[in-house]
PDB file of C-alpha atoms and ligand atoms in Angstrom:
ATOM      1  CA  MET A  18     -26.800   1.269 -80.724  1.00  0.00           C
ATOM      2  CA  ILE A  19     -29.889   0.134 -78.687  1.00  0.00           C
ATOM      3  CA  ARG A  20     -31.037   3.189 -77.191  1.00  0.00           C
ATOM      4  CA  SER A  21     -33.594   3.150 -74.101  1.00  0.00           C
ATOM      5  CA  ALA A  22     -37.156   5.052 -73.149  1.00  0.00           C
ATOM      6  CA  VAL A  23     -39.398   5.811 -70.143  1.00  0.00           C
ATOM      7  CA  THR A  24     -43.371   6.305 -71.269  1.00  0.00           C
ATOM      8  CA  VAL A  25     -45.072   8.960 -69.848  1.00  0.00           C
ATOM      9  CA  CYS A  26     -48.694   9.143 -69.830  1.00  0.00           C
ATOM     10  CA  LEU A  27     -50.520  12.541 -70.028  1.00  0.00           C
ATOM     11  CA  VAL A  28     -54.379  11.192 -70.836  1.00  0.00           C
ATOM     12  CA  GLU A  29     -56.184  11.741 -67.626  1.00  0.00           C
ATOM     13  CA  GLN A  30     -58.240   8.435 -68.590  1.00  0.00           C
ATOM     14  CA  ALA A  31     -55.688   6.476 -69.006  1.00  0.00           C
ATOM     15  CA  ARG A  32     -54.233   6.647 -65.450  1.00  0.00           C
ATOM     16  CA  ARG A  33     -54.175   3.456 -64.604  1.00  0.00           C
ATOM     17  CA  GLY A  34     -52.439   2.139 -68.428  1.00  0.00           C
ATOM     18  CA  PRO A  35     -49.057   0.556 -68.472  1.00  0.00           C
ATOM     19  CA  PHE A  36     -46.892   3.730 -68.520  1.00  0.00           C
ATOM     20  CA  VAL A  37     -44.469   4.767 -66.633  1.00  0.00           C
ATOM     21  CA  PHE A  38     -44.655   7.464 -65.309  1.00  0.00           C
ATOM     22  CA  HIS A  39     -48.151   9.813 -65.807  1.00  0.00           C
ATOM     23  CA  GLN A  40     -49.229  13.407 -65.138  1.00  0.00           C
ATOM     24  CA  ASP A  41     -46.362  15.399 -64.241  1.00  0.00           C
ATOM     25  CA  LEU A  42     -43.417  15.808 -67.336  1.00  0.00           C
ATOM     26  CA  GLN A  43     -41.308  17.303 -66.007  1.00  0.00           C
ATOM     27  CA  ALA A  44     -40.950  14.820 -62.940  1.00  0.00           C
ATOM     28  CA  ALA A  45     -40.980  11.846 -65.499  1.00  0.00           C
ATOM     29  CA  CYS A  46     -37.570  14.003 -67.306  1.00  0.00           C
ATOM     30  CA  THR A  47     -35.985  14.363 -64.315  1.00  0.00           C
ATOM     31  CA  ALA A  48     -36.443  10.716 -62.805  1.00  0.00           C
ATOM     32  CA  ALA A  49     -35.674   9.741 -66.549  1.00  0.00           C
ATOM     33  CA  THR A  50     -32.414  11.461 -67.087  1.00  0.00           C
ATOM     34  CA  HIS A  51     -31.075  10.810 -63.443  1.00  0.00           C
ATOM     35  CA  LEU A  52     -31.877   7.254 -63.912  1.00  0.00           C
ATOM     36  CA  GLY A  53     -29.646   7.402 -67.074  1.00  0.00           C
ATOM     37  CA  PHE A  54     -32.855   6.701 -69.848  1.00  0.00           C
ATOM     38  CA  ASP A  55     -32.100   8.426 -73.358  1.00  0.00           C
ATOM     39  CA  ALA A  56     -34.935   9.141 -74.153  1.00  0.00           C
ATOM     40  CA  ILE A  57     -38.944   9.451 -72.967  1.00  0.00           C
ATOM     41  CA  GLU A  58     -41.691   8.190 -75.306  1.00  0.00           C
ATOM     42  CA  LEU A  59     -45.036  11.073 -74.806  1.00  0.00           C
ATOM     43  CA  PHE A  60     -48.600   9.077 -75.021  1.00  0.00           C
ATOM     44  CA  ALA A  61     -50.594  12.429 -74.564  1.00  0.00           C
ATOM     45  CA  PRO A  62     -54.006  13.900 -75.721  1.00  0.00           C
ATOM     46  CA  SER A  63     -53.582  15.438 -78.764  1.00  0.00           C
ATOM     47  CA  ALA A  64     -51.478  16.910 -81.080  1.00  0.00           C
ATOM     48  CA  GLU A  65     -52.584  20.619 -79.759  1.00  0.00           C
ATOM     49  CA  HIS A  66     -51.917  18.661 -75.999  1.00  0.00           C
ATOM     50  CA  ILE A  67     -48.461  18.325 -77.411  1.00  0.00           C
ATOM     51  CA  ARG A  68     -47.566  21.423 -79.030  1.00  0.00           C
ATOM     52  CA  GLN A  69     -48.778  23.209 -75.531  1.00  0.00           C
ATOM     53  CA  LEU A  70     -46.447  21.493 -74.062  1.00  0.00           C
ATOM     54  CA  PRO A  71     -42.692  22.928 -72.931  1.00  0.00           C
ATOM     55  CA  LEU A  72     -41.674  19.768 -74.607  1.00  0.00           C
ATOM     56  CA  ARG A  73     -38.347  21.147 -76.247  1.00  0.00           C
ATOM     57  CA  ARG A  74     -37.224  23.393 -73.873  1.00  0.00           C
ATOM     58  CA  LEU A  75     -37.523  19.944 -70.928  1.00  0.00           C
ATOM     59  CA  LEU A  76     -36.206  17.016 -73.211  1.00  0.00           C
ATOM     60  CA  ALA A  77     -33.460  20.188 -73.384  1.00  0.00           C
ATOM     61  CA  THR A  78     -32.704  20.932 -70.446  1.00  0.00           C
ATOM     62  CA  HIS A  79     -32.754  16.885 -69.646  1.00  0.00           C
ATOM     63  CA  GLY A  80     -30.300  16.001 -72.245  1.00  0.00           C
ATOM     64  CA  LEU A  81     -34.028  13.558 -73.304  1.00  0.00           C
ATOM     65  CA  GLY A  82     -34.957  12.871 -76.684  1.00  0.00           C
ATOM     66  CA  LEU A  83     -38.594  11.621 -78.205  1.00  0.00           C
ATOM     67  CA  ALA A  84     -38.742   8.536 -78.770  1.00  0.00           C
ATOM     68  CA  ALA A  85     -41.984   8.261 -79.826  1.00  0.00           C
ATOM     69  CA  ALA A  86     -45.728   9.583 -79.807  1.00  0.00           C
ATOM     70  CA  GLY A  87     -48.749   7.458 -79.265  1.00  0.00           C
ATOM     71  CA  THR A  88     -52.039   8.124 -80.844  1.00  0.00           C
ATOM     72  CA  GLY A  89     -54.206   5.734 -78.761  1.00  0.00           C
ATOM     73  CA  ALA A  90     -55.392   9.104 -76.969  1.00  0.00           C
ATOM     74  CA  GLY A  91     -58.078   8.994 -80.477  1.00  0.00           C
ATOM     75  CA  MET A  92     -59.277   5.356 -79.512  1.00  0.00           C
ATOM     76  CA  LEU A  93     -59.769   6.266 -75.822  1.00  0.00           C
ATOM     77  CA  ILE A  94     -60.835   9.805 -75.692  1.00  0.00           C
ATOM     78  CA  HIS A  95     -63.068   9.852 -78.913  1.00  0.00           C
ATOM     79  CA  GLN A  96     -63.410   6.081 -79.590  1.00  0.00           C
ATOM     80  CA  LEU A  97     -61.914   6.822 -83.282  1.00  0.00           C
ATOM     81  CA  SER A  98     -60.394   3.907 -85.320  1.00  0.00           C
ATOM     82  CA  LEU A  99     -59.023   3.604 -88.554  1.00  0.00           C
ATOM     83  CA  CYS A 100     -61.588   0.509 -89.023  1.00  0.00           C
ATOM     84  CA  ASP A 101     -64.595   2.578 -88.788  1.00  0.00           C
ATOM     85  CA  ALA A 102     -67.670   1.781 -91.320  1.00  0.00           C
ATOM     86  CA  ASP A 103     -68.409   5.726 -91.001  1.00  0.00           C
ATOM     87  CA  PRO A 104     -66.293   7.282 -93.388  1.00  0.00           C
ATOM     88  CA  ALA A 105     -66.184  10.561 -91.723  1.00  0.00           C
ATOM     89  CA  ARG A 106     -64.878   8.778 -88.489  1.00  0.00           C
ATOM     90  CA  ARG A 107     -62.570   7.225 -90.207  1.00  0.00           C
ATOM     91  CA  ARG A 108     -60.842  10.742 -91.824  1.00  0.00           C
ATOM     92  CA  GLN A 109     -61.773  11.897 -88.449  1.00  0.00           C
ATOM     93  CA  ALA A 110     -59.054   9.187 -87.092  1.00  0.00           C
ATOM     94  CA  GLU A 111     -56.723   9.926 -89.738  1.00  0.00           C
ATOM     95  CA  GLN A 112     -56.399  13.409 -88.816  1.00  0.00           C
ATOM     96  CA  PHE A 113     -56.143  12.757 -85.142  1.00  0.00           C
ATOM     97  CA  ILE A 114     -52.715  10.644 -86.122  1.00  0.00           C
ATOM     98  CA  ALA A 115     -51.523  12.663 -89.085  1.00  0.00           C
ATOM     99  CA  ASP A 116     -51.409  15.883 -86.742  1.00  0.00           C
ATOM    100  CA  ILE A 117     -49.356  13.704 -83.763  1.00  0.00           C
ATOM    101  CA  ILE A 118     -47.424  12.214 -86.860  1.00  0.00           C
ATOM    102  CA  ASP A 119     -46.265  16.634 -87.520  1.00  0.00           C
ATOM    103  CA  VAL A 120     -45.429  17.570 -83.920  1.00  0.00           C
ATOM    104  CA  ALA A 121     -43.693  13.789 -83.354  1.00  0.00           C
ATOM    105  CA  ALA A 122     -41.776  14.883 -86.942  1.00  0.00           C
ATOM    106  CA  GLU A 123     -40.430  18.131 -85.479  1.00  0.00           C
ATOM    107  CA  PHE A 124     -38.733  16.266 -82.707  1.00  0.00           C
ATOM    108  CA  GLN A 125     -37.646  13.529 -85.022  1.00  0.00           C
ATOM    109  CA  ALA A 126     -39.940  11.095 -83.677  1.00  0.00           C
ATOM    110  CA  PRO A 127     -42.048   8.587 -85.358  1.00  0.00           C
ATOM    111  CA  ALA A 128     -46.203   8.593 -83.948  1.00  0.00           C
ATOM    112  CA  ILE A 129     -47.499   4.783 -82.717  1.00  0.00           C
ATOM    113  CA  ILE A 130     -50.620   3.366 -84.446  1.00  0.00           C
ATOM    114  CA  GLY A 131     -51.947   0.905 -82.100  1.00  0.00           C
ATOM    115  CA  SER A 132     -55.403   0.572 -80.485  1.00  0.00           C
ATOM    116  CA  MET A 133     -56.341   3.576 -83.296  1.00  0.00           C
ATOM    117  CA  GLN A 134     -56.091   0.111 -85.966  1.00  0.00           C
ATOM    118  CA  GLY A 135     -59.098  -1.283 -84.532  1.00  0.00           C
ATOM    119  CA  ARG A 136     -61.069  -4.930 -85.158  1.00  0.00           C
ATOM    120  CA  TRP A 137     -63.166  -5.556 -87.466  1.00  0.00           C
ATOM    121  CA  ASN A 138     -66.975  -6.235 -86.314  1.00  0.00           C
ATOM    122  CA  ASP A 139     -70.186  -6.908 -87.583  1.00  0.00           C
ATOM    123  CA  GLN A 140     -70.185  -3.859 -89.470  1.00  0.00           C
ATOM    124  CA  THR A 141     -66.631  -4.514 -90.772  1.00  0.00           C
ATOM    125  CA  ASP A 142     -65.358  -7.458 -92.329  1.00  0.00           C
ATOM    126  CA  ARG A 143     -61.953  -8.353 -91.824  1.00  0.00           C
ATOM    127  CA  THR A 144     -60.682  -7.880 -95.302  1.00  0.00           C
ATOM    128  CA  THR A 145     -62.788  -5.071 -95.827  1.00  0.00           C
ATOM    129  CA  ALA A 146     -61.216  -2.986 -92.060  1.00  0.00           C
ATOM    130  CA  LEU A 147     -57.230  -4.985 -93.023  1.00  0.00           C
ATOM    131  CA  SER A 148     -57.639  -3.055 -96.728  1.00  0.00           C
ATOM    132  CA  MET A 149     -59.064   0.032 -94.848  1.00  0.00           C
ATOM    133  CA  LEU A 150     -55.641  -0.242 -92.451  1.00  0.00           C
ATOM    134  CA  SER A 151     -53.583  -0.897 -94.924  1.00  0.00           C
ATOM    135  CA  GLU A 152     -54.664   2.077 -97.073  1.00  0.00           C
ATOM    136  CA  SER A 153     -54.710   4.796 -94.122  1.00  0.00           C
ATOM    137  CA  LEU A 154     -50.841   3.123 -92.924  1.00  0.00           C
ATOM    138  CA  GLY A 155     -49.528   4.095 -96.866  1.00  0.00           C
ATOM    139  CA  ARG A 156     -50.830   7.291 -96.623  1.00  0.00           C
ATOM    140  CA  LEU A 157     -50.107   8.029 -93.001  1.00  0.00           C
ATOM    141  CA  GLY A 158     -46.918   6.800 -93.638  1.00  0.00           C
ATOM    142  CA  ASN A 159     -46.524   8.469 -96.815  1.00  0.00           C
ATOM    143  CA  ARG A 160     -47.398  12.134 -94.763  1.00  0.00           C
ATOM    144  CA  ALA A 161     -44.666  10.556 -92.257  1.00  0.00           C
ATOM    145  CA  ALA A 162     -41.540  10.064 -94.747  1.00  0.00           C
ATOM    146  CA  GLN A 163     -42.572  14.016 -96.143  1.00  0.00           C
ATOM    147  CA  ALA A 164     -42.361  15.075 -92.329  1.00  0.00           C
ATOM    148  CA  GLY A 165     -38.762  13.320 -92.401  1.00  0.00           C
ATOM    149  CA  THR A 166     -39.936  10.731 -89.598  1.00  0.00           C
ATOM    150  CA  ILE A 167     -41.062   6.785 -89.722  1.00  0.00           C
ATOM    151  CA  LEU A 168     -44.707   5.514 -88.674  1.00  0.00           C
ATOM    152  CA  LEU A 169     -44.445   2.737 -86.021  1.00  0.00           C
ATOM    153  CA  TYR A 170     -47.832  -0.002 -86.437  1.00  0.00           C
ATOM    154  CA  GLU A 171     -48.158  -2.288 -84.020  1.00  0.00           C
ATOM    155  CA  PRO A 172     -49.739  -5.525 -83.214  1.00  0.00           C
ATOM    156  CA  LEU A 173     -51.608  -6.424 -80.276  1.00  0.00           C
ATOM    157  CA  ASN A 174     -52.117  -8.893 -78.638  1.00  0.00           C
ATOM    158  CA  ARG A 175     -55.826 -10.829 -79.526  1.00  0.00           C
ATOM    159  CA  TYR A 176     -57.701  -9.420 -76.356  1.00  0.00           C
ATOM    160  CA  GLU A 177     -56.695  -6.234 -77.901  1.00  0.00           C
ATOM    161  CA  THR A 178     -57.580  -6.068 -81.790  1.00  0.00           C
ATOM    162  CA  ASN A 179     -58.640  -8.994 -84.310  1.00  0.00           C
ATOM    163  CA  LEU A 180     -56.558  -7.455 -86.618  1.00  0.00           C
ATOM    164  CA  CYS A 181     -52.471  -8.338 -86.787  1.00  0.00           C
ATOM    165  CA  THR A 182     -52.112 -10.383 -83.647  1.00  0.00           C
ATOM    166  CA  THR A 183     -48.137 -10.999 -84.889  1.00  0.00           C
ATOM    167  CA  LEU A 184     -45.243  -9.794 -86.281  1.00  0.00           C
ATOM    168  CA  GLN A 185     -45.075 -11.924 -89.444  1.00  0.00           C
ATOM    169  CA  GLN A 186     -49.116 -10.741 -89.825  1.00  0.00           C
ATOM    170  CA  GLY A 187     -47.710  -7.146 -89.384  1.00  0.00           C
ATOM    171  CA  CYS A 188     -45.023  -7.366 -91.700  1.00  0.00           C
ATOM    172  CA  GLU A 189     -47.402  -8.792 -94.409  1.00  0.00           C
ATOM    173  CA  LEU A 190     -49.617  -5.723 -94.177  1.00  0.00           C
ATOM    174  CA  ILE A 191     -47.113  -3.470 -94.518  1.00  0.00           C
ATOM    175  CA  ALA A 192     -45.872  -4.702 -97.324  1.00  0.00           C
ATOM    176  CA  GLN A 193     -48.672  -3.726 -99.579  1.00  0.00           C
ATOM    177  CA  CYS A 194     -49.070  -0.436 -97.896  1.00  0.00           C
ATOM    178  CA  GLY A 195     -48.126   1.489-100.081  1.00  0.00           C
ATOM    179  CA  SER A 196     -44.984   3.562 -98.371  1.00  0.00           C
ATOM    180  CA  THR A 197     -41.929   2.320 -97.269  1.00  0.00           C
ATOM    181  CA  ALA A 198     -42.078   4.633 -94.633  1.00  0.00           C
ATOM    182  CA  VAL A 199     -44.323   2.432 -92.233  1.00  0.00           C
ATOM    183  CA  ARG A 200     -41.763  -0.214 -89.594  1.00  0.00           C
ATOM    184  CA  LEU A 201     -43.772  -2.526 -86.994  1.00  0.00           C
ATOM    185  CA  LEU A 202     -43.440  -1.670 -82.950  1.00  0.00           C
ATOM    186  CA  ALA A 203     -42.400  -4.958 -81.484  1.00  0.00           C
ATOM    187  CA  ASP A 204     -44.178  -5.153 -78.202  1.00  0.00           C
ATOM    188  CA  LEU A 205     -42.613  -8.015 -75.994  1.00  0.00           C
ATOM    189  CA  PHE A 206     -45.570  -8.125 -74.250  1.00  0.00           C
ATOM    190  CA  HIS A 207     -48.000  -8.713 -76.742  1.00  0.00           C
ATOM    191  CA  MET A 208     -45.550 -11.254 -78.665  1.00  0.00           C
ATOM    192  CA  ASN A 209     -45.688 -13.099 -75.599  1.00  0.00           C
ATOM    193  CA  ILE A 210     -49.059 -13.639 -75.920  1.00  0.00           C
ATOM    194  CA  GLU A 211     -49.230 -14.543 -79.572  1.00  0.00           C
ATOM    195  CA  GLU A 212     -45.370 -15.417 -80.733  1.00  0.00           C
ATOM    196  CA  ALA A 213     -44.738 -19.403 -80.680  1.00  0.00           C
ATOM    197  CA  SER A 214     -40.700 -17.737 -80.421  1.00  0.00           C
ATOM    198  CA  LEU A 215     -40.136 -13.750 -79.396  1.00  0.00           C
ATOM    199  CA  HIS A 216     -36.431 -13.707 -80.780  1.00  0.00           C
ATOM    200  CA  SER A 217     -37.428 -16.098 -83.518  1.00  0.00           C
ATOM    201  CA  ALA A 218     -40.276 -13.225 -84.819  1.00  0.00           C
ATOM    202  CA  LEU A 219     -37.591 -10.603 -83.823  1.00  0.00           C
ATOM    203  CA  LEU A 220     -35.319 -12.349 -86.674  1.00  0.00           C
ATOM    204  CA  ALA A 221     -37.586 -13.179 -88.881  1.00  0.00           C
ATOM    205  CA  ALA A 222     -39.288  -9.619 -88.970  1.00  0.00           C
ATOM    206  CA  GLY A 223     -35.643  -8.010 -89.560  1.00  0.00           C
ATOM    207  CA  SER A 224     -35.332  -4.800 -90.820  1.00  0.00           C
ATOM    208  CA  ALA A 225     -39.255  -4.397 -90.504  1.00  0.00           C
ATOM    209  CA  VAL A 226     -38.935  -3.863 -86.552  1.00  0.00           C
ATOM    210  CA  GLY A 227     -38.424  -0.179 -85.756  1.00  0.00           C
ATOM    211  CA  HIS A 228     -39.397   0.522 -81.669  1.00  0.00           C
ATOM    212  CA  LEU A 229     -39.709  -1.951 -79.256  1.00  0.00           C
ATOM    213  CA  HIS A 230     -41.547  -2.075 -76.304  1.00  0.00           C
ATOM    214  CA  PHE A 231     -39.684  -3.513 -73.479  1.00  0.00           C
ATOM    215  CA  VAL A 232     -41.429  -5.112 -71.058  1.00  0.00           C
ATOM    216  CA  ASP A 233     -42.388  -8.365 -69.332  1.00  0.00           C
ATOM    217  CA  SER A 234     -45.322 -10.949 -69.934  1.00  0.00           C
ATOM    218  CA  ASN A 235     -46.965  -9.298 -66.535  1.00  0.00           C
ATOM    219  CA  ARG A 236     -47.003  -6.071 -68.315  1.00  0.00           C
ATOM    220  CA  GLN A 237     -44.696  -4.685 -65.827  1.00  0.00           C
ATOM    221  CA  ALA A 238     -40.946  -3.551 -65.876  1.00  0.00           C
ATOM    222  CA  ALA A 239     -38.260  -5.837 -67.542  1.00  0.00           C
ATOM    223  CA  GLY A 240     -37.410  -8.169 -65.074  1.00  0.00           C
ATOM    224  CA  LEU A 241     -40.305  -8.607 -62.929  1.00  0.00           C
ATOM    225  CA  GLY A 242     -41.991 -11.348 -64.945  1.00  0.00           C
ATOM    226  CA  HIS A 243     -41.107 -14.380 -66.669  1.00  0.00           C
ATOM    227  CA  ILE A 244     -39.756 -13.535 -70.510  1.00  0.00           C
ATOM    228  CA  ASP A 245     -36.016 -14.564 -71.511  1.00  0.00           C
ATOM    229  CA  PHE A 246     -34.596 -11.729 -72.243  1.00  0.00           C
ATOM    230  CA  THR A 247     -31.529 -13.589 -73.138  1.00  0.00           C
ATOM    231  CA  PRO A 248     -32.753 -14.721 -76.662  1.00  0.00           C
ATOM    232  CA  ILE A 249     -34.255 -11.836 -77.460  1.00  0.00           C
ATOM    233  CA  ALA A 250     -31.417  -9.203 -77.324  1.00  0.00           C
ATOM    234  CA  ALA A 251     -29.099 -11.665 -79.025  1.00  0.00           C
ATOM    235  CA  ALA A 252     -31.431 -11.812 -81.747  1.00  0.00           C
ATOM    236  CA  LEU A 253     -31.408  -8.034 -81.790  1.00  0.00           C
ATOM    237  CA  LYS A 254     -27.496  -7.600 -81.695  1.00  0.00           C
ATOM    238  CA  GLN A 255     -27.195  -9.933 -84.387  1.00  0.00           C
ATOM    239  CA  MET A 256     -29.647  -8.473 -86.446  1.00  0.00           C
ATOM    240  CA  GLN A 257     -27.415  -5.316 -85.725  1.00  0.00           C
ATOM    241  CA  TRP A 258     -30.431  -3.554 -84.303  1.00  0.00           C
ATOM    242  CA  GLN A 259     -31.308   0.210 -83.999  1.00  0.00           C
ATOM    243  CA  GLY A 260     -33.647   1.850 -81.854  1.00  0.00           C
ATOM    244  CA  TYR A 261     -35.408   2.746 -78.716  1.00  0.00           C
ATOM    245  CA  ALA A 262     -36.399  -0.234 -76.263  1.00  0.00           C
ATOM    246  CA  SER A 263     -39.116   1.544 -74.687  1.00  0.00           C
ATOM    247  CA  ALA A 264     -40.685   0.634 -71.312  1.00  0.00           C
ATOM    248  CA  GLU A 265     -44.197   0.457 -72.125  1.00  0.00           C
ATOM    249  CA  ALA A 266     -44.875  -0.870 -68.418  1.00  0.00           C
ATOM    250  CA  PHE A 267     -47.530  -0.161 -65.375  1.00  0.00           C
ATOM    251  CA  PRO A 268     -45.869   2.054 -62.772  1.00  0.00           C
ATOM    252  CA  LEU A 269     -45.366  -1.185 -60.247  1.00  0.00           C
ATOM    253  CA  PRO A 270     -44.564  -1.761 -57.243  1.00  0.00           C
ATOM    254  CA  ASP A 271     -44.362   2.451 -58.058  1.00  0.00           C
ATOM    255  CA  SER A 272     -43.129   4.472 -60.962  1.00  0.00           C
ATOM    256  CA  GLN A 273     -39.957   5.041 -59.946  1.00  0.00           C
ATOM    257  CA  ILE A 274     -39.199   1.476 -58.986  1.00  0.00           C
ATOM    258  CA  ALA A 275     -40.288  -0.017 -62.641  1.00  0.00           C
ATOM    259  CA  ALA A 276     -38.106   3.020 -64.534  1.00  0.00           C
ATOM    260  CA  GLU A 277     -34.953   1.869 -61.719  1.00  0.00           C
ATOM    261  CA  GLN A 278     -35.311  -1.977 -62.753  1.00  0.00           C
ATOM    262  CA  THR A 279     -36.253  -0.880 -66.753  1.00  0.00           C
ATOM    263  CA  ILE A 280     -32.726   0.610 -67.213  1.00  0.00           C
ATOM    264  CA  GLN A 281     -31.414  -2.378 -64.991  1.00  0.00           C
ATOM    265  CA  THR A 282     -32.204  -4.956 -67.427  1.00  0.00           C
ATOM    266  CA  TRP A 283     -31.649  -3.163 -70.226  1.00  0.00           C
ATOM    267  CA  ARG A 284     -27.808  -2.156 -69.032  1.00  0.00           C
ATOM    268  CA  ARG A 285     -27.599  -6.141 -68.613  1.00  0.00           C
ATOM    269  CA  LEU A 286     -28.764  -6.466 -71.632  1.00  0.00           C
ATOM    270  CA  PHE A 287     -28.110  -3.938 -73.883  1.00  0.00           C
ATOM    271  CA  GLY A 288     -24.907  -1.581 -72.220  1.00  0.00           C
ATOM    272  CA  GLN A 289     -21.693  -1.544 -73.329  1.00  0.00           C
ATOM    273  CA  SER A 290     -20.414  -3.822 -70.600  1.00  0.00           C
ATOM    274  CA  ALA A 291     -22.700  -5.992 -71.903  1.00  0.00           C
ATOM    275  CA  ASP A 292     -20.952  -6.710 -75.547  1.00  0.00           C
TER     276      ASP A 292
HETATM  277  C1  LER B 321     -51.532  -1.444 -75.337  1.00  0.00           C
HETATM  278  O1  LER B 321     -51.605  -2.984 -74.712  1.00  0.00           O
HETATM  279  C2  LER B 321     -50.384  -0.931 -76.373  1.00  0.00           C
HETATM  280  O2  LER B 321     -49.069  -1.831 -76.224  1.00  0.00           O
HETATM  281  C3  LER B 321     -50.076   0.104 -76.762  1.00  0.00           C
HETATM  282  O3  LER B 321     -48.855   0.480 -77.344  1.00  0.00           O
HETATM  283  C4  LER B 321     -50.522   0.603 -77.787  1.00  0.00           C
HETATM  284  O4  LER B 321     -51.799   1.382 -78.301  1.00  0.00           O
HETATM  285 MN1   MN B 322     -47.229  -1.593 -76.664  1.00  0.00          MN
END
């Protein structure tokens, strides 16, 4: 079953970021549940912040799950990354993510490593950066497995990372990281920039795909850009893929309309009547 999710951002520094709902968790849960989403995906400042939220109560009263928790605030607020040249900063980056893995696991949800992967640069060459990232993915994946969940690794487009930009590169990285609990997050916005064919890339990655950022070519809600979702949905059905299609889109023209547009497209593609 392909379930629907919608992003909620509680990070002040990401107020203009590609998240459907911003700042007000309760209002976001109310809107998500009214529209029929299965879950929310949370982008929060830290694990400690998540622990202080009334998250369990809000999810329970709205009948929602937690699809995943982002870790990008570590980069955005603290400029941490898993391939920092400074070993102490790398340890801090890993700890920041480990804490989010632990709290997300309490909700049976995975953490996402996207921007926290970092970039290679003058201090850290590409091979060294990739091996640092791979070692961290191995340790963090094992931690996720111990906590009863998986870890999501997200290839990003070339303007956001210079490490892995395609699902194929992501597959190679996670295959040699030393943990079997790491899966790929396939973000259709990044894939639209980097992949020759979105549906072929998904089919080739197969069971390595653990989560989808369900969004259009222009980072707006699915249906508001030029991605052809029909072959993507067919590929996911052919793969018998199970997971969340989570809307990581700008709140354009506003949060409510972006959420409505997403769920309409999700229903057309994955709703029961679409089978
Ligand atoms: C940012 O472009 C993005 O896709 C996030 O999910 C990465 O942290
Ligand atoms: Mn994404």
